[in-house]
Coordinates of C-alpha atoms in Angstrom, one line a residue:
Chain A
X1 CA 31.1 -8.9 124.7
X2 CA 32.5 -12.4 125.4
X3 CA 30.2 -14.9 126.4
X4 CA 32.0 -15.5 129.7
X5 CA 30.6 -11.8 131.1
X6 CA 27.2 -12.6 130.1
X7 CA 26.4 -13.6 133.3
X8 CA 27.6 -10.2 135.1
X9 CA 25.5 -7.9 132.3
X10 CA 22.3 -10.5 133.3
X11 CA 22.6 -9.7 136.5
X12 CA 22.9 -5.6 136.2
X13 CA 26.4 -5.2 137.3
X14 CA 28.6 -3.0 135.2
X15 CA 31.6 -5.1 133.6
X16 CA 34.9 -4.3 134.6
X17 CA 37.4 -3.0 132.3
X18 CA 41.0 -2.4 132.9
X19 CA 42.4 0.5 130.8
X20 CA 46.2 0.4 130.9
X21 CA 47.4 3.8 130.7
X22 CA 50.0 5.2 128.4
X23 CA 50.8 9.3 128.7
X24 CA 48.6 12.0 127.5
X25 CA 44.7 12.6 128.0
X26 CA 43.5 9.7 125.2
X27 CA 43.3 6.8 128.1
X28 CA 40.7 9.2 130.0
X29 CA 38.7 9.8 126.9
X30 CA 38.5 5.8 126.1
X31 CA 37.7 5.3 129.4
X32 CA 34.8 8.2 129.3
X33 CA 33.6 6.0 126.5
X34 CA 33.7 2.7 127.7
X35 CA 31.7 4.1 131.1
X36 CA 29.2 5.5 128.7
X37 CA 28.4 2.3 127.2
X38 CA 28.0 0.7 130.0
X39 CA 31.5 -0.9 131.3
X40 CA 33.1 0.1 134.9
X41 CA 36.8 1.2 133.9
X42 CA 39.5 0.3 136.1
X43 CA 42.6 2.3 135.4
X44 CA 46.2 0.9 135.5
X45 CA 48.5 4.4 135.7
X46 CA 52.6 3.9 135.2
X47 CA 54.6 5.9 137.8
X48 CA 56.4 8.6 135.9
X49 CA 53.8 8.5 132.6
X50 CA 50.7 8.3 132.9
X51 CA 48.2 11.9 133.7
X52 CA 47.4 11.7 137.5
X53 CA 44.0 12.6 136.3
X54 CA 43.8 8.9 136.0
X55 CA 42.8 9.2 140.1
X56 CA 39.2 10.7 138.9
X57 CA 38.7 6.8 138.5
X58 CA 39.2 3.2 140.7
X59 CA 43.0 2.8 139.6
X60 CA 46.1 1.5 140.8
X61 CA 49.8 2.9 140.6
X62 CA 52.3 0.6 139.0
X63 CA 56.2 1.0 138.3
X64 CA 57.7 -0.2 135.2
X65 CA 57.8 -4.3 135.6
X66 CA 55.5 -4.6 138.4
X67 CA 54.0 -7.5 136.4
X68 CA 53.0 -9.0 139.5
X69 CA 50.9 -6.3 141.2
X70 CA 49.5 -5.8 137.5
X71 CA 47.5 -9.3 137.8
X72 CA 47.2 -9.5 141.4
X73 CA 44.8 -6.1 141.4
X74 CA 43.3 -8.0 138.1
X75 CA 42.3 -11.3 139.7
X76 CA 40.8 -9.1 142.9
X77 CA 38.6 -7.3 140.6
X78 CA 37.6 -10.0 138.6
X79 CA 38.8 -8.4 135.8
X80 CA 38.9 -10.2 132.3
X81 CA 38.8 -7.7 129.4
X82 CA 41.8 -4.8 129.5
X83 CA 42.6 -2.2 126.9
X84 CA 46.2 -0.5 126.4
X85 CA 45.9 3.1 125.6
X86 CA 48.7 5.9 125.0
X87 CA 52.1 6.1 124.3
X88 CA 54.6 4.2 126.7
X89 CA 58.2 4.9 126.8
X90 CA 59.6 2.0 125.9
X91 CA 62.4 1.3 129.1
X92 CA 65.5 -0.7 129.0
X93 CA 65.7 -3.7 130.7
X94 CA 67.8 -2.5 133.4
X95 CA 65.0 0.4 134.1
X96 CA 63.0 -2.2 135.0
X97 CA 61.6 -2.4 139.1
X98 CA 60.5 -6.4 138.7
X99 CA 58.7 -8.2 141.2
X100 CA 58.1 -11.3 141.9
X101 CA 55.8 -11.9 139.1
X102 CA 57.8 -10.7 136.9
X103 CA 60.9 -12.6 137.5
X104 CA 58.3 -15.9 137.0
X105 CA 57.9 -14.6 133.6
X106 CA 61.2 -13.3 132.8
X107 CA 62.0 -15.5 129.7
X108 CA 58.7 -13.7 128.2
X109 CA 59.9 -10.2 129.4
X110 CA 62.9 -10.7 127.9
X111 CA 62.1 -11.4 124.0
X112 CA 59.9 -8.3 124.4
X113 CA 62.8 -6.5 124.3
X114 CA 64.8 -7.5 121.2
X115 CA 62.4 -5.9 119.3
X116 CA 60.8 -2.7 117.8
X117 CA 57.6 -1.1 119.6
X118 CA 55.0 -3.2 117.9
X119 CA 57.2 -6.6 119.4
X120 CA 57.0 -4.7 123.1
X121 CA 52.5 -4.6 122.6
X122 CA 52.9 -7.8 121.1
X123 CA 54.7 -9.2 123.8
X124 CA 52.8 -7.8 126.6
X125 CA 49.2 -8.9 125.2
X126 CA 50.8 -12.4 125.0
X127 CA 51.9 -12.5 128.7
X128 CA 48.4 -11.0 129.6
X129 CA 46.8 -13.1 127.4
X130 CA 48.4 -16.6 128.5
X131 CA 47.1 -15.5 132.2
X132 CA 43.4 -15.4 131.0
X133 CA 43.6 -11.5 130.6
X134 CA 41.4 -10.7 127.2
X135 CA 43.4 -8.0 125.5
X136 CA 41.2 -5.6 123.2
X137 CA 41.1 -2.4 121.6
X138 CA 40.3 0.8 122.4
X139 CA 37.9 1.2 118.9
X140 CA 36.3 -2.0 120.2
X141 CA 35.1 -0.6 124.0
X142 CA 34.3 3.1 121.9
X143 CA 34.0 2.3 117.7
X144 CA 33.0 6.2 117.9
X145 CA 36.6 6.9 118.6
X146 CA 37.4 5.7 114.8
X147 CA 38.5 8.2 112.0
X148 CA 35.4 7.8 109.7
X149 CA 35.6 8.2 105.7
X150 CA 35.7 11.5 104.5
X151 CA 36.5 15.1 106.2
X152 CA 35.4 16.0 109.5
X153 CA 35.6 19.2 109.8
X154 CA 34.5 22.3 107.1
X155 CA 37.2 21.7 104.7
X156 CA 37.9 19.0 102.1
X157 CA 41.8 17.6 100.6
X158 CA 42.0 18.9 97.2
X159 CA 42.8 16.5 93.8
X160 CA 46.4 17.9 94.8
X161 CA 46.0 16.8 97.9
X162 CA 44.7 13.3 97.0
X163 CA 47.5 12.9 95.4
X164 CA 50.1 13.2 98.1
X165 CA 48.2 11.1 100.0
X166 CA 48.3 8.6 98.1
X167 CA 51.8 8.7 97.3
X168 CA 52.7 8.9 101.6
X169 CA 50.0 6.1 101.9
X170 CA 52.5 3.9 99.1
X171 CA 55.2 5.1 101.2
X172 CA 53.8 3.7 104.4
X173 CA 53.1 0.7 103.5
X174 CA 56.7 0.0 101.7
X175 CA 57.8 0.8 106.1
X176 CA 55.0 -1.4 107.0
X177 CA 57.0 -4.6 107.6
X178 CA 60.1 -2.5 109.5
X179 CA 57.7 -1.9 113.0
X180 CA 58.6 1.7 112.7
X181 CA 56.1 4.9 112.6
X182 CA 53.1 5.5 111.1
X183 CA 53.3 8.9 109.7
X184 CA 54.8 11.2 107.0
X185 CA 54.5 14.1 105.4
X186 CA 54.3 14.8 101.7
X187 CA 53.6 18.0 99.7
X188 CA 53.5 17.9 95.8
X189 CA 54.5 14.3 95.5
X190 CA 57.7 14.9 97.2
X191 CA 58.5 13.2 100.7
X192 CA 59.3 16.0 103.5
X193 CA 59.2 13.5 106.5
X194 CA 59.1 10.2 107.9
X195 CA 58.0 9.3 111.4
X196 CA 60.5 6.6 113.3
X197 CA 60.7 6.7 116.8
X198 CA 60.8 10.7 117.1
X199 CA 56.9 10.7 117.0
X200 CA 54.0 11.9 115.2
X201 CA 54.7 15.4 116.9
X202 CA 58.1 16.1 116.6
X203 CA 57.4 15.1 112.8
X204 CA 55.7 17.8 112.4
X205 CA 58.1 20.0 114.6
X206 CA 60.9 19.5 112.1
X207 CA 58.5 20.4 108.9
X208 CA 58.1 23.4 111.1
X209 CA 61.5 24.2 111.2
X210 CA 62.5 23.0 108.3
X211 CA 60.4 25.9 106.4
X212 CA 61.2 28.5 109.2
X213 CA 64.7 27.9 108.7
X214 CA 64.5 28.4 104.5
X215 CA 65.3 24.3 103.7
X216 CA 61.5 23.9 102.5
X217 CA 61.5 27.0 100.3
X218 CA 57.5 26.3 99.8
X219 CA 54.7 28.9 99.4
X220 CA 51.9 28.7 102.2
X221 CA 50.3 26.0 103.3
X222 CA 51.3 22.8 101.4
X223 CA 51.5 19.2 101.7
X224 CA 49.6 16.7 103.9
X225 CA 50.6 14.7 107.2
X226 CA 49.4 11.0 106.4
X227 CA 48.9 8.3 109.4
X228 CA 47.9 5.1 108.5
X229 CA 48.9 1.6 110.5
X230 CA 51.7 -0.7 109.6
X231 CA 49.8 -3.7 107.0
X232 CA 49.3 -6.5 109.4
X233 CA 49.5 -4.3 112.6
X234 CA 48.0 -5.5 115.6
X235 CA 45.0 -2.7 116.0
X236 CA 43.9 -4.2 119.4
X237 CA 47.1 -3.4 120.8
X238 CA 48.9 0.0 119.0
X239 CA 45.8 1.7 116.5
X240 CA 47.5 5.1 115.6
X241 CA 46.3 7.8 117.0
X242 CA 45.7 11.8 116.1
X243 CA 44.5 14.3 118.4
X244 CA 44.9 17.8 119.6
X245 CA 48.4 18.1 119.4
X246 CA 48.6 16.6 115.4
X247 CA 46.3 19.3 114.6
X248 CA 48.3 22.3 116.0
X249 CA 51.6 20.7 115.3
X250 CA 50.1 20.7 111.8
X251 CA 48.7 24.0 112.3
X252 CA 52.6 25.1 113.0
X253 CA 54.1 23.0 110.3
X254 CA 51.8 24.8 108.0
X255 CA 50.4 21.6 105.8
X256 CA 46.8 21.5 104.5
X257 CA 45.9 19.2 106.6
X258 CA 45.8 15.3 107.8
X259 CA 44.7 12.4 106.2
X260 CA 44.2 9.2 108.3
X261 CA 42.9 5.5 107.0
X262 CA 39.7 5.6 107.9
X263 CA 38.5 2.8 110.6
X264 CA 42.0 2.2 111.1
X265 CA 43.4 5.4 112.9
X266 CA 42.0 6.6 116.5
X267 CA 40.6 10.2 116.7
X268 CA 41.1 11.6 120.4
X269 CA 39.1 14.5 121.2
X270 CA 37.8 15.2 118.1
X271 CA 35.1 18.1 118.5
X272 CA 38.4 19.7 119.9
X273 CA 40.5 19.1 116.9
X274 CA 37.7 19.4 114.0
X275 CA 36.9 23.3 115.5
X276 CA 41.1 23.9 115.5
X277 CA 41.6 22.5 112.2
X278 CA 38.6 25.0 110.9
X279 CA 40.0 27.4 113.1
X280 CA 43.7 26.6 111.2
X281 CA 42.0 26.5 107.8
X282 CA 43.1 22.7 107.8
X283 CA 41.2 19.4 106.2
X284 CA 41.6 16.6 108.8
X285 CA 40.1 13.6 106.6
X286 CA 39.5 9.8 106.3
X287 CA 40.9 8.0 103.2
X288 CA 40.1 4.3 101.9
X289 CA 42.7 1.7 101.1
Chain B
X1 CA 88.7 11.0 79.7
X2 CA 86.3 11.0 76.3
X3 CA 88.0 10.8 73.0
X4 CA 86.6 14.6 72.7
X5 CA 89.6 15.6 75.2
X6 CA 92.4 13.9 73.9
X7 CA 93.8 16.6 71.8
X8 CA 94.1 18.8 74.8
X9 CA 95.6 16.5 76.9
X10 CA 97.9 15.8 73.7
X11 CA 98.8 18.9 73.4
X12 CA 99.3 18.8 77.1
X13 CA 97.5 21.1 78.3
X14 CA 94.9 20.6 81.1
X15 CA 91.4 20.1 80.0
X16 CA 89.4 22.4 81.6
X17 CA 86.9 21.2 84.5
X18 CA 83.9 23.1 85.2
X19 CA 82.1 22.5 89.1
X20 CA 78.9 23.7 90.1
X21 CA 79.5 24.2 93.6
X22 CA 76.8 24.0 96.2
X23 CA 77.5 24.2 99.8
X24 CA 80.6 23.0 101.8
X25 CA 83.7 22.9 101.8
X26 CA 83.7 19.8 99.3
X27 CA 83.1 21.0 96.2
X28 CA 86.8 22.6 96.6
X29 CA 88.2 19.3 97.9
X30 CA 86.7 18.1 94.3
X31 CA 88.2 21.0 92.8
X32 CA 91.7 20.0 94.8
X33 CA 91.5 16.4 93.4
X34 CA 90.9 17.0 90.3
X35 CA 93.9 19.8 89.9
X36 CA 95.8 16.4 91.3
X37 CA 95.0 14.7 88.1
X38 CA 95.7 17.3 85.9
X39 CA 92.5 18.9 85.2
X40 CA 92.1 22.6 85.1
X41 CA 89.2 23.5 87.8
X42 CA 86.8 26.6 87.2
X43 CA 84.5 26.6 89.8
X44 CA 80.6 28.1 89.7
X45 CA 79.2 29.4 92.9
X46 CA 75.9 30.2 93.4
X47 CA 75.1 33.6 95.7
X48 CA 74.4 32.6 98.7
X49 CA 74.9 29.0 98.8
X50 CA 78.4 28.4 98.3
X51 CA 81.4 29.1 100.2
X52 CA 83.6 32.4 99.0
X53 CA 86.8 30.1 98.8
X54 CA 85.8 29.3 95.5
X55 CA 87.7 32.3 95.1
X56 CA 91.0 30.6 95.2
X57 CA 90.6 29.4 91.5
X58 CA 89.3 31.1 88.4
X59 CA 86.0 31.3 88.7
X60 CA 82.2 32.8 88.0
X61 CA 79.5 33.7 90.6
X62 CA 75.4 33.5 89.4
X63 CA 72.0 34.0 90.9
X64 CA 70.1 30.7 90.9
X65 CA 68.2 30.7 87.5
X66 CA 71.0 32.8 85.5
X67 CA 71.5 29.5 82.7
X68 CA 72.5 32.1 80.2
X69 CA 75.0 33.5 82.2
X70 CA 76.4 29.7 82.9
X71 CA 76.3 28.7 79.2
X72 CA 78.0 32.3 77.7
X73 CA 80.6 31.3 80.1
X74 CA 81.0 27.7 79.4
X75 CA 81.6 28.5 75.9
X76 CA 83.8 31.4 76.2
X77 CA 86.4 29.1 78.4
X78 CA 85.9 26.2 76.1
X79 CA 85.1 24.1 78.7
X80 CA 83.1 20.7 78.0
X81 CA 82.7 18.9 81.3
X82 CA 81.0 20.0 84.4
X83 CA 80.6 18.2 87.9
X84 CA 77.8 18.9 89.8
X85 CA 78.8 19.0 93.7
X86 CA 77.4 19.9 97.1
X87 CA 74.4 20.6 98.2
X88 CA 71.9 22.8 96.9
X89 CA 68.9 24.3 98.5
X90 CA 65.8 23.6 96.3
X91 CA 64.9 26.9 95.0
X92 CA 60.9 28.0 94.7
X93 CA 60.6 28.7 91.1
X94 CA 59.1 32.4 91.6
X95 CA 62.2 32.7 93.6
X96 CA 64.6 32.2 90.9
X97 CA 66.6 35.1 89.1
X98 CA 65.5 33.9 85.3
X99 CA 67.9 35.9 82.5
X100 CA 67.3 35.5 78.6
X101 CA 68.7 31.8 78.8
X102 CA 66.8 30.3 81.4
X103 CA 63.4 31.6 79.6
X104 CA 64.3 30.0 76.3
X105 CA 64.4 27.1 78.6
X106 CA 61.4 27.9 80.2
X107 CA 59.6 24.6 79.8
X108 CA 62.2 22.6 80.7
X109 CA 62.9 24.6 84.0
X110 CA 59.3 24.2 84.8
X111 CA 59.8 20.5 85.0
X112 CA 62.3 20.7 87.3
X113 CA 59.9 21.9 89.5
X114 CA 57.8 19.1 89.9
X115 CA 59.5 16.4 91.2
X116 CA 61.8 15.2 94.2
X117 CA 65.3 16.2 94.7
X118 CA 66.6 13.6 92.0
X119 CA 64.4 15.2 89.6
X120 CA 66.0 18.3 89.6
X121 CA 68.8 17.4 89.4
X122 CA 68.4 14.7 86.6
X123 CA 66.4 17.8 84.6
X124 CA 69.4 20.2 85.0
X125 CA 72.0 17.3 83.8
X126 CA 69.4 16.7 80.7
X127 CA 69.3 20.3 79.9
X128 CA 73.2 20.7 80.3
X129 CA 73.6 17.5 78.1
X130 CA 71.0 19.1 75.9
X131 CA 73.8 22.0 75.1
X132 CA 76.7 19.6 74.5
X133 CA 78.0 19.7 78.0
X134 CA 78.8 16.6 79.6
X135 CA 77.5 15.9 83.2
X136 CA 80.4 14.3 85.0
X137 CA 80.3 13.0 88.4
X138 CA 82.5 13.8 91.1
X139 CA 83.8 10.4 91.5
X140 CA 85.1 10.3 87.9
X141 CA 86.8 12.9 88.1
X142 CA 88.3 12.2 91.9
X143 CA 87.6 8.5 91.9
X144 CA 89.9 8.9 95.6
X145 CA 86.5 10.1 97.2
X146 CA 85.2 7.0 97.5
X147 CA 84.1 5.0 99.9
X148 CA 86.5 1.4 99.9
X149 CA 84.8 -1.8 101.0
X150 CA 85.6 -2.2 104.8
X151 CA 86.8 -0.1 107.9
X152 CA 88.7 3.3 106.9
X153 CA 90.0 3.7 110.5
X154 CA 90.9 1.9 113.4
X155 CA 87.5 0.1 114.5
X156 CA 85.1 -2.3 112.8
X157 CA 81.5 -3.1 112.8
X158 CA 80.3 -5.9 115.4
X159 CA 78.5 -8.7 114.4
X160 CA 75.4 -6.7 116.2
X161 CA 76.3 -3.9 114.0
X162 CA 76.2 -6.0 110.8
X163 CA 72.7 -6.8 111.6
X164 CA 71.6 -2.9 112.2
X165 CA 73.6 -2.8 108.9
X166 CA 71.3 -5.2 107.1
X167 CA 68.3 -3.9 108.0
X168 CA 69.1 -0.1 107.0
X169 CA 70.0 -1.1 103.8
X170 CA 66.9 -3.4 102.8
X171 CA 65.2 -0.3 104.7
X172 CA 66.4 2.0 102.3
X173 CA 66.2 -0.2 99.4
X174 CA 62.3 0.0 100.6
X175 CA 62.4 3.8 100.1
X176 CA 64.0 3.9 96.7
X177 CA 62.0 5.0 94.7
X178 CA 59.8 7.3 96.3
X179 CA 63.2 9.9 95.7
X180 CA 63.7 11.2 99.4
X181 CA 66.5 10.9 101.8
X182 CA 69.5 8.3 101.7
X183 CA 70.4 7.8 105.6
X184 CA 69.0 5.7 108.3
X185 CA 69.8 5.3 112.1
X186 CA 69.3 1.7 113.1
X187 CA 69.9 0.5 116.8
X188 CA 69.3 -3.3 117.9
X189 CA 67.6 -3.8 114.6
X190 CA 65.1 -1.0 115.6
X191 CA 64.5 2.1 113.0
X192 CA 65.5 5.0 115.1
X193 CA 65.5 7.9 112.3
X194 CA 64.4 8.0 108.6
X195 CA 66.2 10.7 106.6
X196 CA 63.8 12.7 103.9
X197 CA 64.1 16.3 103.3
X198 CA 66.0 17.3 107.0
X199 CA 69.1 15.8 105.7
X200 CA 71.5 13.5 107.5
X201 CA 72.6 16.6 109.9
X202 CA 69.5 17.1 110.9
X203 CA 68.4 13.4 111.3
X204 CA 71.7 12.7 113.5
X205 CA 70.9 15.7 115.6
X206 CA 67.0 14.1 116.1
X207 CA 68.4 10.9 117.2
X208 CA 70.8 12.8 119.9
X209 CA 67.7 14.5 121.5
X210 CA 65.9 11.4 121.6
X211 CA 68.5 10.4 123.7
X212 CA 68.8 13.7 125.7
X213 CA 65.0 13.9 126.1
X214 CA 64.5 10.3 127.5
X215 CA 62.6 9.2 124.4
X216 CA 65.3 7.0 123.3
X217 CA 66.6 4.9 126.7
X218 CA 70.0 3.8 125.5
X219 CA 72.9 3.2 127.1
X220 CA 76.4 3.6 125.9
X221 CA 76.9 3.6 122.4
X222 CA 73.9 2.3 120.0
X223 CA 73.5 2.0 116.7
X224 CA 74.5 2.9 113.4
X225 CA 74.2 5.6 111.0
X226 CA 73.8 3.8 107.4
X227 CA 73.7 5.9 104.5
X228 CA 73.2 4.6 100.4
X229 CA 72.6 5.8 97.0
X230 CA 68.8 5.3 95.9
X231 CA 68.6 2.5 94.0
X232 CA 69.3 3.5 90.4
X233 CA 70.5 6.6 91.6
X234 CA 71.7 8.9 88.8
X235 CA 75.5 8.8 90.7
X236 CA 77.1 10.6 88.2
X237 CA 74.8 13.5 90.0
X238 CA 73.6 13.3 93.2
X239 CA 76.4 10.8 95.1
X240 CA 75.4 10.2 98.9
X241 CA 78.3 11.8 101.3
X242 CA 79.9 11.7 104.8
X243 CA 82.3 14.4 106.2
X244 CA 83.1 16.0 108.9
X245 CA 80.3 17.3 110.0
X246 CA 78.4 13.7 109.6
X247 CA 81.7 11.8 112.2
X248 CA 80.9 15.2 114.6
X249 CA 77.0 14.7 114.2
X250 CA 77.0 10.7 114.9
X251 CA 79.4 10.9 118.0
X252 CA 77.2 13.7 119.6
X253 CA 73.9 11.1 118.3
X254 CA 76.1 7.9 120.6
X255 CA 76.0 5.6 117.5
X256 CA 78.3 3.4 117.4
X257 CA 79.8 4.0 114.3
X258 CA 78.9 4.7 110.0
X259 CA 78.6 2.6 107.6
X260 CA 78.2 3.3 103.8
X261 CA 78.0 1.5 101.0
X262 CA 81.3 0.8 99.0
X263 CA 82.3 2.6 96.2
X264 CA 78.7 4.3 96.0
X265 CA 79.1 7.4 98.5
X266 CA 82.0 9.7 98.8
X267 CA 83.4 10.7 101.9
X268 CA 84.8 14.2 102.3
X269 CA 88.3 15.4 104.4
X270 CA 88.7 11.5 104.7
X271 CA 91.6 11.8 107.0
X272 CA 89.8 14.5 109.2
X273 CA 86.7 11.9 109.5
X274 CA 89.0 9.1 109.9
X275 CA 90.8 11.0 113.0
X276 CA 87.7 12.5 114.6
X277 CA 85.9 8.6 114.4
X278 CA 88.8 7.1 116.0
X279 CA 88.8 9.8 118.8
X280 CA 85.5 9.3 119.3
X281 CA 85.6 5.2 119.3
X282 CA 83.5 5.2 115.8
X283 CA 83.8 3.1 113.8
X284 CA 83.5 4.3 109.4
X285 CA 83.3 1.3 107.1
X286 CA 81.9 0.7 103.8
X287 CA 79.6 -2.2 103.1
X288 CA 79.1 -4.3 100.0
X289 CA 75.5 -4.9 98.6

């Protein structure tokens, strides 16, 4: 906690946090957390991604590019720290609804777009950040959200299994510097996917099909989806994330199970997935560097 | 032509070629090429992987794992060189057909099995070679199949399509040696799609959805589909290739065009491609290291 809030936890009042919300349940979950330890989330939801669930908490509705109203509702709260949770489509320019603030800080909106995903966060936490807007992670308002070291569930990755994790963990961090995915699967030391911008889940998808329509000839469950972050990725802003859906796309794409680095990879719901992956007869794990 | 050869072509007649034919049409477009420069095809299909036209030379049809039957027939037709072309599902070992020749070569066979793609086929050149049959690669015998430095139809790379170029390739040089797939898509220098095991098909028809499915928001054209040997690539075996079905696959992805490297990836029904790119406002070219 920054020392410039020290004066709001003195005095009793919970301290606001903004959770800017990608799609998918995880941004409810991290701000669960973040109310349990004592913070009042605010959520920011994006018209046309973000789970109207969101309304279950103070929030506000924002369009693509309505950089304007984004720090406007900010400064009325008095709201200092924000997090950025959950996938965001990445829009073209032209998709873009800007306002008036976001015309005064078009040059900045601009470079975020020449590049690849992890440029787009980058970007964005800059703009926030040179308004006075603290930017910080989702592990650092709920550290129990991290993949710890080791298996989580009943079942553990076998020497075999170490092995291909390894290998995909070599092969993720030869992608590291292209600001692509995060994820691969390997099975017997050979490479049966790489994640780019298709997604974690539709990774897994196409192992499904892939061994459904006879072009992975392999007997039952084999290989290992591996997540780790890019070396050098900015964990505040983009942590990778598993959760219910990686464990039954897994399930479906019939690997033993998922390896993330631990401390560096975001668990959503994970009482959920650990009884599914025991359910699935799948390991979900933490590995070290 | 080795010096073993010259006293058939001496007495001229035409030194007998034998191609193991995986799937496609191409492995006859090798077998066409090749009956151009005087060789005398016999092609080798495999049930249930390669097309019946084989038919329209002399010819032998195994079960995968019948490397008796391949060698008795090698030897009763003389023959001394044999191209390995087309793709080749990756068989299970317990799914393999072994007769009296393949279990004398059990332990190499076994081998096979243990590695990427380039490891089986590297394995069934060294056991080939290991019998005095010399592994040729398609491009020696049809050095036409090449890809030439530059555009092969009617439109050229941009200057913005040089720079996607760029990045595929060091991407791919990045994934060398971990033995997987040989095809990127890049789009405004952003990795779109990683090829491993799906093939580049597959990977093109990823890269369309993203784009039907709102996960990619591109308009018009973006992109290109880069495609290179690994580096140290056993060519002779294992050649990257475009065709038809690659020019059909990228204009239904919206790239804007394909770019391969030079004189290191063969490129099927050339003129077919060539016609369907231009039709389609593609551009084909081949790039220099």
């Amino acid at each position: 906690m920054s020392g410039s809030l020290a004066g709001a936890e003195k005095a009793g009042q919970p301290v606001p946090l903004a959770i800017l919300c990608g799609s998918g349940a995880f941004p409810l979950e991290v701000a669960a957390k973040a109310a349990e330890a004592g913070r009042a989330p605010f959520l920011i939801g994006i018209v046309g991604s973000t789970d109207a669930a969101i309304e279950a908490y103070p929030h506000v509705w924002l369009r693509m590019g309505e950089v304007g109203k984004l720090f406007a509702a900010l400064k009325e709260l008095s709201i200092r720290d924000i997090v950025l949770v959950g996938a965001m489509t990445r829009p073209e320019l032209t998709d873009l609804r800007l306002d008036w603030g976001a015309v005064r800080r078009a040059a900045d909106l601009a470079r975020l777009f020449r590049k690849g995903d992890n440029g787009l966060l980058v970007g964005l936490a800059a703009i926030l950040e040179g308004e006075g807007v603290r930017v910080v992670g989702a592990h650092e308002v709920a550290p129990q959200l991290l993949a710890p070291m080791g298996p989580l569930g009943s079942r553990a990755p076998s020497a075999e299994d170490e092995a291909d994790i390894a290998l995909a963990a070599e092969l993720l961090a030869a992608l590291s510097r292209f600001d692509m995915g995060q994820g691969a699967v390997v099975a017997g030391e050979r490479v049966l996917a790489v994640e780019a911008a298709e997604g974690t889940d539709a990774m897994l998808a196409r192992v499904a099909e892939m061994r459904a329509n006879g072009r992975l000839r392999l007997k039952g469950p084999a290989g290992v989806l591996v997540k780790t972050p890019k070396a050098g990725q900015e964990l505040r802003l983009d942590m990778p994330a598993i959760g219910f859906n990686t464990v039954a796309g897994a399930a479906r794409a019939s690997v033993r199970g998922i390896a993330v680095a631990a401390g560096r990879v975001l668990v959503a719901e994970r009482t959920r997935c650990v009884r599914e992956a025991d359910a699935a007869g799948l390991f979900i794990a933490g590995f070290g560097r």
